[in-house]
Amino acid sequence: MSTFGIDDLPVRDELRGKSPYGAPQLDVPVRLNTNENPYPLPEPLVERIAERVREAARDLNRYPDRNAVELRTRLAAYLTETGGYPVGPENVWAANGSNEVIQQLLQTFGGPGRTALGFEPSYSMHSLIARGTGTGWISGPRAEDFSLDVPAAERAIAEHRPDVVFITSPNNPTGTAVPPEAVLALFEAAQAAKPSLVVLDEAYIEFSHGDSLLPLLEGRPNLVVSRTMSKAFGAAGLRLGYLAAHPAVVDAVQLVRLPYHLSAVNQATALAALEFSDTLLGYVERLKSERDRLAAELGALGYEVTPSDANFVQFGRFTDAHEAWRSILDRGVLVRDNGVPGWLRVTAGTPAENDAFLEAARALKKDHPDLTDHPDLTDHPDLTDHPDHTDQPNLTGQPNTGDQPDHTGLTDPNDQRQERSA
C-alpha cells in the first residue's frame, strides 16, 4: 500500500502537518455544540423554496446573475428594516457563507506582506482564513472577563498597524457584545495607525439584547459589517453570508470574487427565506428566551456564566474543561469545548434539549465537584503560543482560540471537540 500523503506533495510550508478544520459530529441524542438554529424551516417556507428553485431550474443551462442584484436588493431591504439604517443594494455584497465574505475581504485588503488583527478568544475562522490568504495574523488582547480592553486594544493597533482589524460582536465563543463607543474607539485607532479596514462581524446580532451597529457605517468607508443567514434564518445548510459597506468596498471585493460564485439555486433559496424573515425572527425570540433561561439556571446551579448576546452560553469554570465536556457527553448531550481554559459553550436549543442539558449540568455538579471548582485560570497553560500560526507576537494572556483548542483551524481529525460552527 502506498504511503504517499499530503506532506509528500509540494504544498505550502505553513500547511504541512495540519488537518482540515472541523470533525465529524457525534451521534448523540442532544447536539448543542455548533450554534445551529434547532428549529426546522416552516413548511410554507419549504414550499416557497421549492417553487423558487423550480423556477431557477428552468434556466440552469445558463450562468446565474453574477452580481446577484435581486438578492442584494432584498438583503438591503432586510438590513434597512431591522438595522436602523438605510442601506441600498450598492452597499451589499453576498457570498457562500460569511466565511467567503471574510475570505474575499482578506484577499482584497490583506494578503502577503499585510496583517490582520483580532481580539481572542474569538471566531477562529478569522485567523484561519488569514493563513489561507497569506495574511499575517496578530492576536490582540481581551480583558479577563472576555470584554474588549479598549486601551490595550488601541495600543496593539498603534504598535502593529494592521491592514485589517476584526471586531466580533456578539463574540464567539464568549457571547459578549461590544458597545458602540468601543467600536468607534478602535475604528479611530485603526484609521490613525494606517488607515485600516475594520470588519465588524455581526453573525449573531439578531440574538442580541442590543441593536445592530449598522448605523456606524455612516461616514466611515473603511468600516464593514458582515452577517450570515446561518443563525437567525436557520439556514446553515444554505451557506449564505453578506456584508454591508461603502459602495467602494463592494466594488473592491468583486476584484477577487470567482465568476458566478453564487449559484442560481442558492440565490433562489435565500430570496425565499427573506420572504419569511418575520416568521424566522419569531423563532429567534424563542431562542433568546431559552438562552436567558440557560444562563439563569446555570448560575443558580453555581456555574460561572459569561453574559451572552448570542444563541449560546459560555459557562464554567472547570479545573478540567475537557473532562467536564466528556461527563456531559456521557449523559447524551454534546456541548463545545473550545479550548478556552476552564470554560465550555452550550448552544440554546429547543426547551426539551435545554432541559436535557441542564439535567446533565446538575449531575456534573453533583457527581464531579472536583471539576466544577472555580480555578485560577492563570494556572492553565497559555494556549496562545503557536509560532507556526502567527507572524506576530501574541498580545494576550487569553487562549488563542475561538472554535478549537489549537486555533490554527487545521486540527487533529480525531479530536471530537472540533465541529464546524459557522
Tab-separated table of C-alpha atoms in Angstrom:
chain	number	residue	atom	x	y	z
A	1	MET	CA	0.000	0.000	0.000
A	2	SER	CA	1.336	3.437	-0.905
A	3	THR	CA	2.425	5.683	1.943
A	4	PHE	CA	2.303	8.788	-0.253
A	5	GLY	CA	0.468	11.572	1.579
A	6	ILE	CA	-0.166	15.295	1.705
A	7	ASP	CA	3.284	16.089	3.082
A	8	ASP	CA	4.834	14.397	0.036
A	9	LEU	CA	3.163	16.956	-2.203
A	10	PRO	CA	4.638	20.412	-2.914
A	11	VAL	CA	2.162	22.100	-0.546
A	12	ARG	CA	2.919	25.386	1.176
A	13	ASP	CA	5.193	25.016	4.186
A	14	GLU	CA	2.689	26.503	6.646
A	15	LEU	CA	0.142	23.811	5.727
A	16	ARG	CA	2.414	20.849	6.406
A	17	GLY	CA	1.399	18.657	9.327
A	18	LYS	CA	-2.033	20.248	9.601
A	19	SER	CA	-5.520	18.768	9.321
A	20	PRO	CA	-8.668	20.298	7.811
A	21	TYR	CA	-10.866	22.439	10.029
A	22	GLY	CA	-13.773	20.515	11.503
A	23	ALA	CA	-14.515	16.952	12.522
A	24	PRO	CA	-17.449	14.527	12.356
A	25	GLN	CA	-20.436	15.163	14.562
A	26	LEU	CA	-21.148	12.617	17.279
A	27	ASP	CA	-24.322	10.548	17.163
A	28	VAL	CA	-25.900	11.592	20.455
A	29	PRO	CA	-29.499	12.420	21.420
A	30	VAL	CA	-28.858	16.140	22.037
A	31	ARG	CA	-26.381	18.192	20.000
A	32	LEU	CA	-25.832	21.687	21.341
A	33	ASN	CA	-22.332	22.364	20.081
A	34	THR	CA	-22.409	24.152	16.716
A	35	ASN	CA	-24.689	27.167	17.318
A	36	GLU	CA	-27.231	25.940	14.798
A	37	ASN	CA	-30.824	27.089	14.959
A	38	PRO	CA	-32.693	23.994	16.272
A	39	TYR	CA	-35.984	24.774	14.542
A	40	PRO	CA	-36.577	23.332	11.050
A	41	LEU	CA	-37.830	25.739	8.430
A	42	PRO	CA	-41.642	26.118	8.491
A	43	GLU	CA	-43.482	24.115	5.866
A	44	PRO	CA	-44.797	27.185	3.942
A	45	LEU	CA	-41.203	28.367	3.541
A	46	VAL	CA	-40.098	24.911	2.397
A	47	GLU	CA	-42.832	25.028	-0.244
A	48	ARG	CA	-41.807	28.535	-1.317
A	49	ILE	CA	-38.173	27.416	-1.632
A	50	ALA	CA	-39.334	24.550	-3.852
A	51	GLU	CA	-41.278	26.993	-6.037
A	52	ARG	CA	-38.353	29.378	-6.417
A	53	VAL	CA	-35.845	26.605	-7.049
A	54	ARG	CA	-38.176	25.066	-9.639
A	55	GLU	CA	-38.262	28.422	-11.425
A	56	ALA	CA	-34.474	28.721	-11.261
A	57	ALA	CA	-34.032	25.144	-12.507
A	58	ARG	CA	-35.553	26.033	-15.862
A	59	ASP	CA	-32.510	28.210	-16.575
A	60	LEU	CA	-29.751	26.098	-15.054
A	61	ASN	CA	-28.234	25.752	-18.520
A	62	ARG	CA	-27.321	29.436	-18.132
A	63	TYR	CA	-24.983	31.047	-15.648
A	64	PRO	CA	-26.661	32.784	-12.684
A	65	ASP	CA	-26.782	36.526	-12.159
A	66	ARG	CA	-23.146	37.083	-11.285
A	67	ASN	CA	-23.957	40.267	-9.369
A	68	ALA	CA	-26.950	38.757	-7.507
A	69	VAL	CA	-28.824	42.029	-7.912
A	70	GLU	CA	-32.248	40.791	-6.776
A	71	LEU	CA	-30.768	39.094	-3.722
A	72	ARG	CA	-28.658	42.111	-2.774
A	73	THR	CA	-31.696	44.348	-3.142
A	74	ARG	CA	-33.734	42.169	-0.783
A	75	LEU	CA	-30.862	41.868	1.713
A	76	ALA	CA	-30.560	45.649	1.686
A	77	ALA	CA	-34.272	45.947	2.435
A	78	TYR	CA	-33.921	43.484	5.333
A	79	LEU	CA	-30.996	45.440	6.787
A	80	THR	CA	-32.877	48.706	6.419
A	81	GLU	CA	-35.968	47.250	8.132
A	82	THR	CA	-34.091	45.676	11.044
A	83	GLY	CA	-30.814	47.560	11.359
A	84	GLY	CA	-31.969	51.125	11.917
A	85	TYR	CA	-30.019	52.472	8.958
A	86	PRO	CA	-30.935	52.824	5.268
A	87	VAL	CA	-28.934	50.504	3.038
A	88	GLY	CA	-29.145	50.115	-0.725
A	89	PRO	CA	-28.084	47.215	-2.947
A	90	GLU	CA	-24.933	49.139	-3.838
A	91	ASN	CA	-23.916	48.777	-0.156
A	92	VAL	CA	-24.421	45.000	-0.019
A	93	TRP	CA	-22.414	42.019	-1.237
A	94	ALA	CA	-23.312	38.335	-0.812
A	95	ALA	CA	-21.250	35.149	-0.926
A	96	ASN	CA	-21.264	31.467	0.080
A	97	GLY	CA	-21.425	31.943	3.826
A	98	SER	CA	-19.852	34.699	5.892
A	99	ASN	CA	-16.576	32.769	5.665
A	100	GLU	CA	-16.374	33.510	1.940
A	101	VAL	CA	-17.210	37.149	2.668
A	102	ILE	CA	-14.278	37.232	5.111
A	103	GLN	CA	-12.073	35.444	2.596
A	104	GLN	CA	-12.867	37.961	-0.116
A	105	LEU	CA	-12.163	40.858	2.254
A	106	LEU	CA	-8.788	39.390	3.203
A	107	GLN	CA	-7.964	38.637	-0.433
A	108	THR	CA	-8.712	42.272	-1.221
A	109	PHE	CA	-7.299	44.114	1.790
A	110	GLY	CA	-4.888	41.546	3.257
A	111	GLY	CA	-2.519	39.131	1.565
A	112	PRO	CA	1.265	38.587	1.579
A	113	GLY	CA	3.132	41.342	3.357
A	114	ARG	CA	-0.032	42.521	5.128
A	115	THR	CA	-1.505	41.713	8.524
A	116	ALA	CA	-4.873	41.301	10.222
A	117	LEU	CA	-5.565	41.660	13.950
A	118	GLY	CA	-8.347	40.118	16.044
A	119	PHE	CA	-9.078	40.016	19.752
A	120	GLU	CA	-9.001	36.469	21.066
A	121	PRO	CA	-10.591	34.195	22.006
A	122	SER	CA	-12.841	34.914	19.059
A	123	TYR	CA	-14.121	33.333	15.872
A	124	SER	CA	-11.276	31.086	14.765
A	125	MET	CA	-12.017	31.309	11.038
A	126	HIS	CA	-10.689	34.881	11.026
A	127	SER	CA	-7.169	33.630	11.696
A	128	LEU	CA	-7.579	30.504	9.565
A	129	ILE	CA	-8.700	32.488	6.531
A	130	ALA	CA	-5.873	34.925	7.166
A	131	ARG	CA	-3.479	31.961	6.911
A	132	GLY	CA	-5.141	30.789	3.718
A	133	THR	CA	-4.793	34.207	2.079
A	134	GLY	CA	-1.179	34.684	3.150
A	135	THR	CA	-2.147	37.423	5.604
A	136	GLY	CA	-0.103	37.657	8.801
A	137	TRP	CA	-2.209	37.168	11.928
A	138	ILE	CA	-1.874	39.197	15.143
A	139	SER	CA	-3.681	38.032	18.283
A	140	GLY	CA	-4.900	41.054	20.220
A	141	PRO	CA	-5.878	41.300	23.891
A	142	ARG	CA	-9.116	40.769	25.777
A	143	ALA	CA	-9.859	41.520	29.411
A	144	GLU	CA	-10.140	38.677	31.925
A	145	ASP	CA	-13.947	38.839	31.674
A	146	PHE	CA	-13.642	38.426	27.860
A	147	SER	CA	-14.739	42.000	27.148
A	148	LEU	CA	-12.558	44.202	24.986
A	149	ASP	CA	-9.858	46.057	26.894
A	150	VAL	CA	-10.117	49.184	24.770
A	151	PRO	CA	-6.895	50.944	25.890
A	152	ALA	CA	-4.893	47.734	25.409
A	153	ALA	CA	-6.560	47.144	22.032
A	154	GLU	CA	-5.754	50.691	20.947
A	155	ARG	CA	-2.120	50.170	21.910
A	156	ALA	CA	-1.982	46.911	19.938
A	157	ILE	CA	-3.379	48.622	16.841
A	158	ALA	CA	-0.937	51.521	17.178
A	159	GLU	CA	2.020	49.168	17.647
A	160	HIS	CA	1.291	46.683	14.852
A	161	ARG	CA	-0.552	48.903	12.356
A	162	PRO	CA	-2.593	46.042	10.855
A	163	ASP	CA	-4.227	46.326	7.456
A	164	VAL	CA	-7.436	44.657	8.688
A	165	VAL	CA	-8.973	44.697	12.186
A	166	PHE	CA	-11.700	42.219	13.199
A	167	ILE	CA	-14.228	43.071	15.914
A	168	THR	CA	-16.760	40.316	16.637
A	169	SER	CA	-19.984	41.395	18.327
A	170	PRO	CA	-21.561	39.331	19.727
A	171	ASN	CA	-18.330	37.429	20.135
A	172	ASN	CA	-17.930	33.700	19.526
A	173	PRO	CA	-17.247	31.701	21.732
A	174	THR	CA	-17.876	34.033	24.668
A	175	GLY	CA	-21.173	35.659	23.627
A	176	THR	CA	-20.049	39.087	24.774
A	177	ALA	CA	-21.173	42.177	22.850
A	178	VAL	CA	-19.025	45.205	22.092
A	179	PRO	CA	-20.576	48.605	22.876
A	180	PRO	CA	-20.676	51.176	20.057
A	181	GLU	CA	-18.272	53.527	21.821
A	182	ALA	CA	-15.658	50.755	21.930
A	183	VAL	CA	-16.099	50.006	18.224
A	184	LEU	CA	-15.732	53.691	17.423
A	185	ALA	CA	-12.597	53.984	19.557
A	186	LEU	CA	-10.970	51.031	17.794
A	187	PHE	CA	-12.070	52.295	14.399
A	188	GLU	CA	-10.431	55.653	15.077
A	189	ALA	CA	-7.288	53.932	16.329
A	190	ALA	CA	-7.159	51.852	13.133
A	191	GLN	CA	-7.545	54.923	10.946
A	192	ALA	CA	-4.822	56.755	12.842
A	193	ALA	CA	-2.461	53.784	12.576
A	194	LYS	CA	-2.619	53.059	8.852
A	195	PRO	CA	-5.584	53.562	7.983
A	196	SER	CA	-7.028	50.035	8.199
A	197	LEU	CA	-10.192	48.261	7.144
A	198	VAL	CA	-12.300	47.420	10.219
A	199	VAL	CA	-14.622	44.406	9.918
A	200	LEU	CA	-17.456	44.215	12.443
A	201	ASP	CA	-18.636	40.593	12.460
A	202	GLU	CA	-22.338	40.547	13.438
A	203	ALA	CA	-23.098	36.890	12.720
A	204	TYR	CA	-25.184	36.630	15.916
A	205	ILE	CA	-26.612	40.138	16.097
A	206	GLU	CA	-30.268	39.080	15.757
A	207	PHE	CA	-29.906	37.309	19.127
A	208	SER	CA	-28.517	40.366	20.904
A	209	HIS	CA	-30.192	42.292	23.714
A	210	GLY	CA	-28.996	45.431	21.926
A	211	ASP	CA	-29.190	46.844	18.420
A	212	SER	CA	-27.054	46.313	15.367
A	213	LEU	CA	-24.180	48.749	14.933
A	214	LEU	CA	-25.048	49.127	11.257
A	215	PRO	CA	-25.619	52.907	11.671
A	216	LEU	CA	-21.878	53.287	12.370
A	217	LEU	CA	-21.333	52.847	8.629
A	218	GLU	CA	-22.379	56.459	8.135
A	219	GLY	CA	-19.343	58.468	7.056
A	220	ARG	CA	-16.927	55.551	7.599
A	221	PRO	CA	-15.957	53.980	4.255
A	222	ASN	CA	-13.318	51.793	5.948
A	223	LEU	CA	-15.912	50.044	8.124
A	224	VAL	CA	-17.614	46.793	7.049
A	225	VAL	CA	-20.451	44.910	8.786
A	226	SER	CA	-20.593	41.176	7.994
A	227	ARG	CA	-23.656	38.970	8.513
A	228	THR	CA	-24.907	35.431	7.875
A	229	MET	CA	-28.173	33.635	7.202
A	230	SER	CA	-26.905	30.525	9.019
A	231	LYS	CA	-28.027	31.503	12.510
A	232	ALA	CA	-31.134	33.700	12.791
A	233	PHE	CA	-32.566	32.441	9.487
A	234	GLY	CA	-31.995	28.819	10.465
A	235	ALA	CA	-30.286	28.238	7.128
A	236	ALA	CA	-26.862	26.841	7.996
A	237	GLY	CA	-27.190	24.399	5.105
A	238	LEU	CA	-27.750	27.226	2.636
A	239	ARG	CA	-24.296	28.813	3.073
A	240	LEU	CA	-25.220	32.453	2.520
A	241	GLY	CA	-23.329	35.359	4.063
A	242	TYR	CA	-23.316	39.025	3.226
A	243	LEU	CA	-21.754	42.358	4.098
A	244	ALA	CA	-22.825	45.976	4.256
A	245	ALA	CA	-20.307	48.677	3.485
A	246	HIS	CA	-19.486	51.714	1.356
A	247	PRO	CA	-20.096	51.016	-2.361
A	248	ALA	CA	-16.352	51.273	-2.968
A	249	VAL	CA	-15.777	48.250	-0.716
A	250	VAL	CA	-18.445	46.301	-2.610
A	251	ASP	CA	-16.700	47.191	-5.868
A	252	ALA	CA	-13.320	46.193	-4.441
A	253	VAL	CA	-14.282	42.673	-3.331
A	254	GLN	CA	-15.589	41.974	-6.806
A	255	LEU	CA	-11.981	42.168	-7.999
A	256	VAL	CA	-11.292	38.845	-6.260
A	257	ARG	CA	-14.635	37.030	-6.319
A	258	LEU	CA	-14.854	33.987	-8.535
A	259	PRO	CA	-17.098	34.376	-11.579
A	260	TYR	CA	-20.715	33.368	-10.922
A	261	HIS	CA	-19.773	32.444	-7.353
A	262	LEU	CA	-23.381	32.304	-6.090
A	263	SER	CA	-25.436	29.599	-7.771
A	264	ALA	CA	-28.932	30.266	-9.048
A	265	VAL	CA	-30.238	27.706	-6.538
A	266	ASN	CA	-28.564	29.481	-3.617
A	267	GLN	CA	-29.922	32.817	-4.711
A	268	ALA	CA	-33.441	31.428	-5.136
A	269	THR	CA	-33.362	29.749	-1.713
A	270	ALA	CA	-32.099	32.866	0.044
A	271	LEU	CA	-34.770	35.011	-1.618
A	272	ALA	CA	-37.465	32.634	-0.418
A	273	ALA	CA	-36.100	32.747	3.147
A	274	LEU	CA	-36.092	36.545	3.106
A	275	GLU	CA	-39.798	36.492	2.271
A	276	PHE	CA	-40.331	34.773	5.642
A	277	SER	CA	-37.985	36.936	7.731
A	278	ASP	CA	-40.720	37.922	10.199
A	279	THR	CA	-41.597	34.277	10.857
A	280	LEU	CA	-37.962	33.261	11.259
A	281	LEU	CA	-37.228	36.145	13.613
A	282	GLY	CA	-40.101	34.839	15.748
A	283	TYR	CA	-38.028	31.689	16.292
A	284	VAL	CA	-35.131	33.935	17.279
A	285	GLU	CA	-37.234	35.405	20.084
A	286	ARG	CA	-37.871	31.888	21.409
A	287	LEU	CA	-34.155	31.141	21.347
A	288	LYS	CA	-33.297	34.379	23.113
A	289	SER	CA	-35.686	33.398	25.894
A	290	GLU	CA	-34.160	29.925	26.095
A	291	ARG	CA	-30.650	31.361	26.129
A	292	ASP	CA	-31.541	33.596	29.041
A	293	ARG	CA	-33.107	30.606	30.821
A	294	LEU	CA	-29.930	28.588	30.350
A	295	ALA	CA	-27.821	31.422	31.732
A	296	ALA	CA	-30.089	31.911	34.757
A	297	GLU	CA	-30.346	28.207	35.625
A	298	LEU	CA	-26.629	27.583	35.168
A	299	GLY	CA	-25.971	30.497	37.513
A	300	ALA	CA	-28.421	29.078	40.032
A	301	LEU	CA	-26.565	25.763	39.889
A	302	GLY	CA	-23.362	27.527	40.873
A	303	TYR	CA	-21.705	27.791	37.474
A	304	GLU	CA	-20.000	30.957	36.349
A	305	VAL	CA	-21.678	32.317	33.205
A	306	THR	CA	-20.354	34.844	30.695
A	307	PRO	CA	-23.065	37.394	29.738
A	308	SER	CA	-24.315	36.392	26.285
A	309	ASP	CA	-25.865	38.287	23.403
A	310	ALA	CA	-25.650	35.284	21.066
A	311	ASN	CA	-27.568	31.999	20.752
A	312	PHE	CA	-25.202	30.217	23.132
A	313	VAL	CA	-23.834	30.486	26.650
A	314	GLN	CA	-20.243	30.090	27.833
A	315	PHE	CA	-20.113	28.530	31.294
A	316	GLY	CA	-17.547	27.242	33.795
A	317	ARG	CA	-15.274	27.373	35.474
A	318	PHE	CA	-13.737	23.930	35.409
A	319	THR	CA	-10.494	22.510	36.685
A	320	ASP	CA	-10.521	20.346	33.541
A	321	ALA	CA	-12.921	21.569	30.881
A	322	HIS	CA	-12.408	18.570	28.613
A	323	GLU	CA	-13.259	16.117	31.376
A	324	ALA	CA	-16.366	18.174	32.169
A	325	TRP	CA	-17.244	18.084	28.452
A	326	ARG	CA	-16.882	14.306	28.436
A	327	SER	CA	-19.024	13.941	31.565
A	328	ILE	CA	-21.840	15.884	29.890
A	329	LEU	CA	-21.363	13.833	26.719
A	330	ASP	CA	-21.702	10.612	28.724
A	331	ARG	CA	-25.243	11.791	29.530
A	332	GLY	CA	-26.120	12.084	25.851
A	333	VAL	CA	-25.555	15.825	25.427
A	334	LEU	CA	-22.865	17.269	23.155
A	335	VAL	CA	-21.632	20.762	24.012
A	336	ARG	CA	-18.499	22.562	22.801
A	337	ASP	CA	-15.019	22.522	24.268
A	338	ASN	CA	-13.340	25.423	22.507
A	339	GLY	CA	-10.085	25.101	24.376
A	340	VAL	CA	-10.725	28.253	26.406
A	341	PRO	CA	-9.190	27.209	29.742
A	342	GLY	CA	-11.881	26.440	32.312
A	343	TRP	CA	-14.904	27.050	30.068
A	344	LEU	CA	-17.409	25.223	27.854
A	345	ARG	CA	-20.064	26.543	25.463
A	346	VAL	CA	-23.642	25.344	25.010
A	347	THR	CA	-25.962	26.333	22.159
A	348	ALA	CA	-29.525	27.307	23.018
A	349	GLY	CA	-31.724	24.519	21.674
A	350	THR	CA	-35.376	23.628	21.982
A	351	PRO	CA	-36.847	23.651	25.519
A	352	ALA	CA	-36.601	19.848	25.673
A	353	GLU	CA	-32.962	19.872	24.528
A	354	ASN	CA	-32.104	22.554	27.042
A	355	ASP	CA	-33.821	20.586	29.819
A	356	ALA	CA	-31.664	17.560	28.961
A	357	PHE	CA	-28.538	19.699	29.076
A	358	LEU	CA	-29.452	21.276	32.402
A	359	GLU	CA	-30.062	17.836	33.878
A	360	ALA	CA	-26.575	16.809	32.730
A	361	ALA	CA	-25.147	20.014	34.221
A	362	ARG	CA	-26.823	19.251	37.562
A	363	ALA	CA	-25.410	15.746	37.526
A	364	LEU	CA	-21.949	17.075	36.739
A	365	LYS	CA	-22.094	19.365	39.773
A	366	LYS	CA	-23.264	16.502	41.979
A	367	ASP	CA	-21.021	13.716	40.710
A	368	HIS	CA	-17.825	15.654	39.948
A	369	PRO	CA	-17.496	18.578	42.357
A	370	ASP	CA	-13.731	18.426	41.773
A	371	LEU	CA	-14.298	19.535	38.155
A	372	THR	CA	-16.564	22.453	38.960
A	373	ASP	CA	-14.409	24.378	41.406
A	374	HIS	CA	-13.508	27.870	40.268
A	375	PRO	CA	-9.822	27.594	39.460
A	376	ASP	CA	-7.425	30.437	38.912
A	377	LEU	CA	-7.171	30.450	35.135
A	378	THR	CA	-3.605	31.669	35.372
A	379	ASP	CA	-2.755	28.108	36.440
A	380	HIS	CA	-3.672	26.862	32.969
A	381	PRO	CA	-1.061	26.747	30.240
A	382	ASP	CA	-1.193	29.661	27.822
A	383	LEU	CA	-2.605	28.297	24.591
A	384	THR	CA	-1.555	31.324	22.580
A	385	ASP	CA	1.977	30.225	21.809
A	386	HIS	CA	1.677	28.839	18.295
A	387	PRO	CA	4.741	30.084	16.399
A	388	ASP	CA	3.650	28.124	13.342
A	389	HIS	CA	0.358	30.027	13.301
A	390	THR	CA	1.111	33.697	13.825
A	391	ASP	CA	3.546	36.007	12.131
A	392	GLN	CA	3.399	38.441	15.030
A	393	PRO	CA	3.766	38.066	18.795
A	394	ASN	CA	0.649	37.141	20.725
A	395	LEU	CA	-0.564	40.068	22.767
A	396	THR	CA	-2.945	38.408	25.182
A	397	GLY	CA	-2.947	36.128	28.156
A	398	GLN	CA	-6.172	34.584	26.850
A	399	PRO	CA	-6.091	31.441	24.735
A	400	ASN	CA	-5.526	31.877	21.040
A	401	THR	CA	-8.776	30.104	20.277
A	402	GLY	CA	-12.329	30.642	19.189
A	403	ASP	CA	-13.684	27.363	17.921
A	404	GLN	CA	-10.996	24.798	18.544
A	405	PRO	CA	-8.241	24.271	21.095
A	406	ASP	CA	-5.375	24.613	18.628
A	407	HIS	CA	-6.915	27.657	16.941
A	408	THR	CA	-4.786	27.081	13.888
A	409	GLY	CA	-8.022	25.963	12.257
A	410	LEU	CA	-6.098	22.951	10.999
A	411	THR	CA	-6.628	20.420	13.713
A	412	ASP	CA	-6.377	16.850	14.869
A	413	PRO	CA	-9.070	14.986	12.878
A	414	ASN	CA	-9.563	12.572	15.768
A	415	ASP	CA	-10.386	15.296	18.304
A	416	GLN	CA	-14.160	15.154	18.681
A	417	ARG	CA	-14.157	18.603	20.251
A	418	GLN	CA	-13.830	20.142	16.813
A	419	GLU	CA	-17.042	20.621	14.885
A	420	ARG	CA	-17.913	23.264	12.363
A	421	SER	CA	-19.755	26.192	13.900
A	422	ALA	CA	-20.359	28.816	11.273
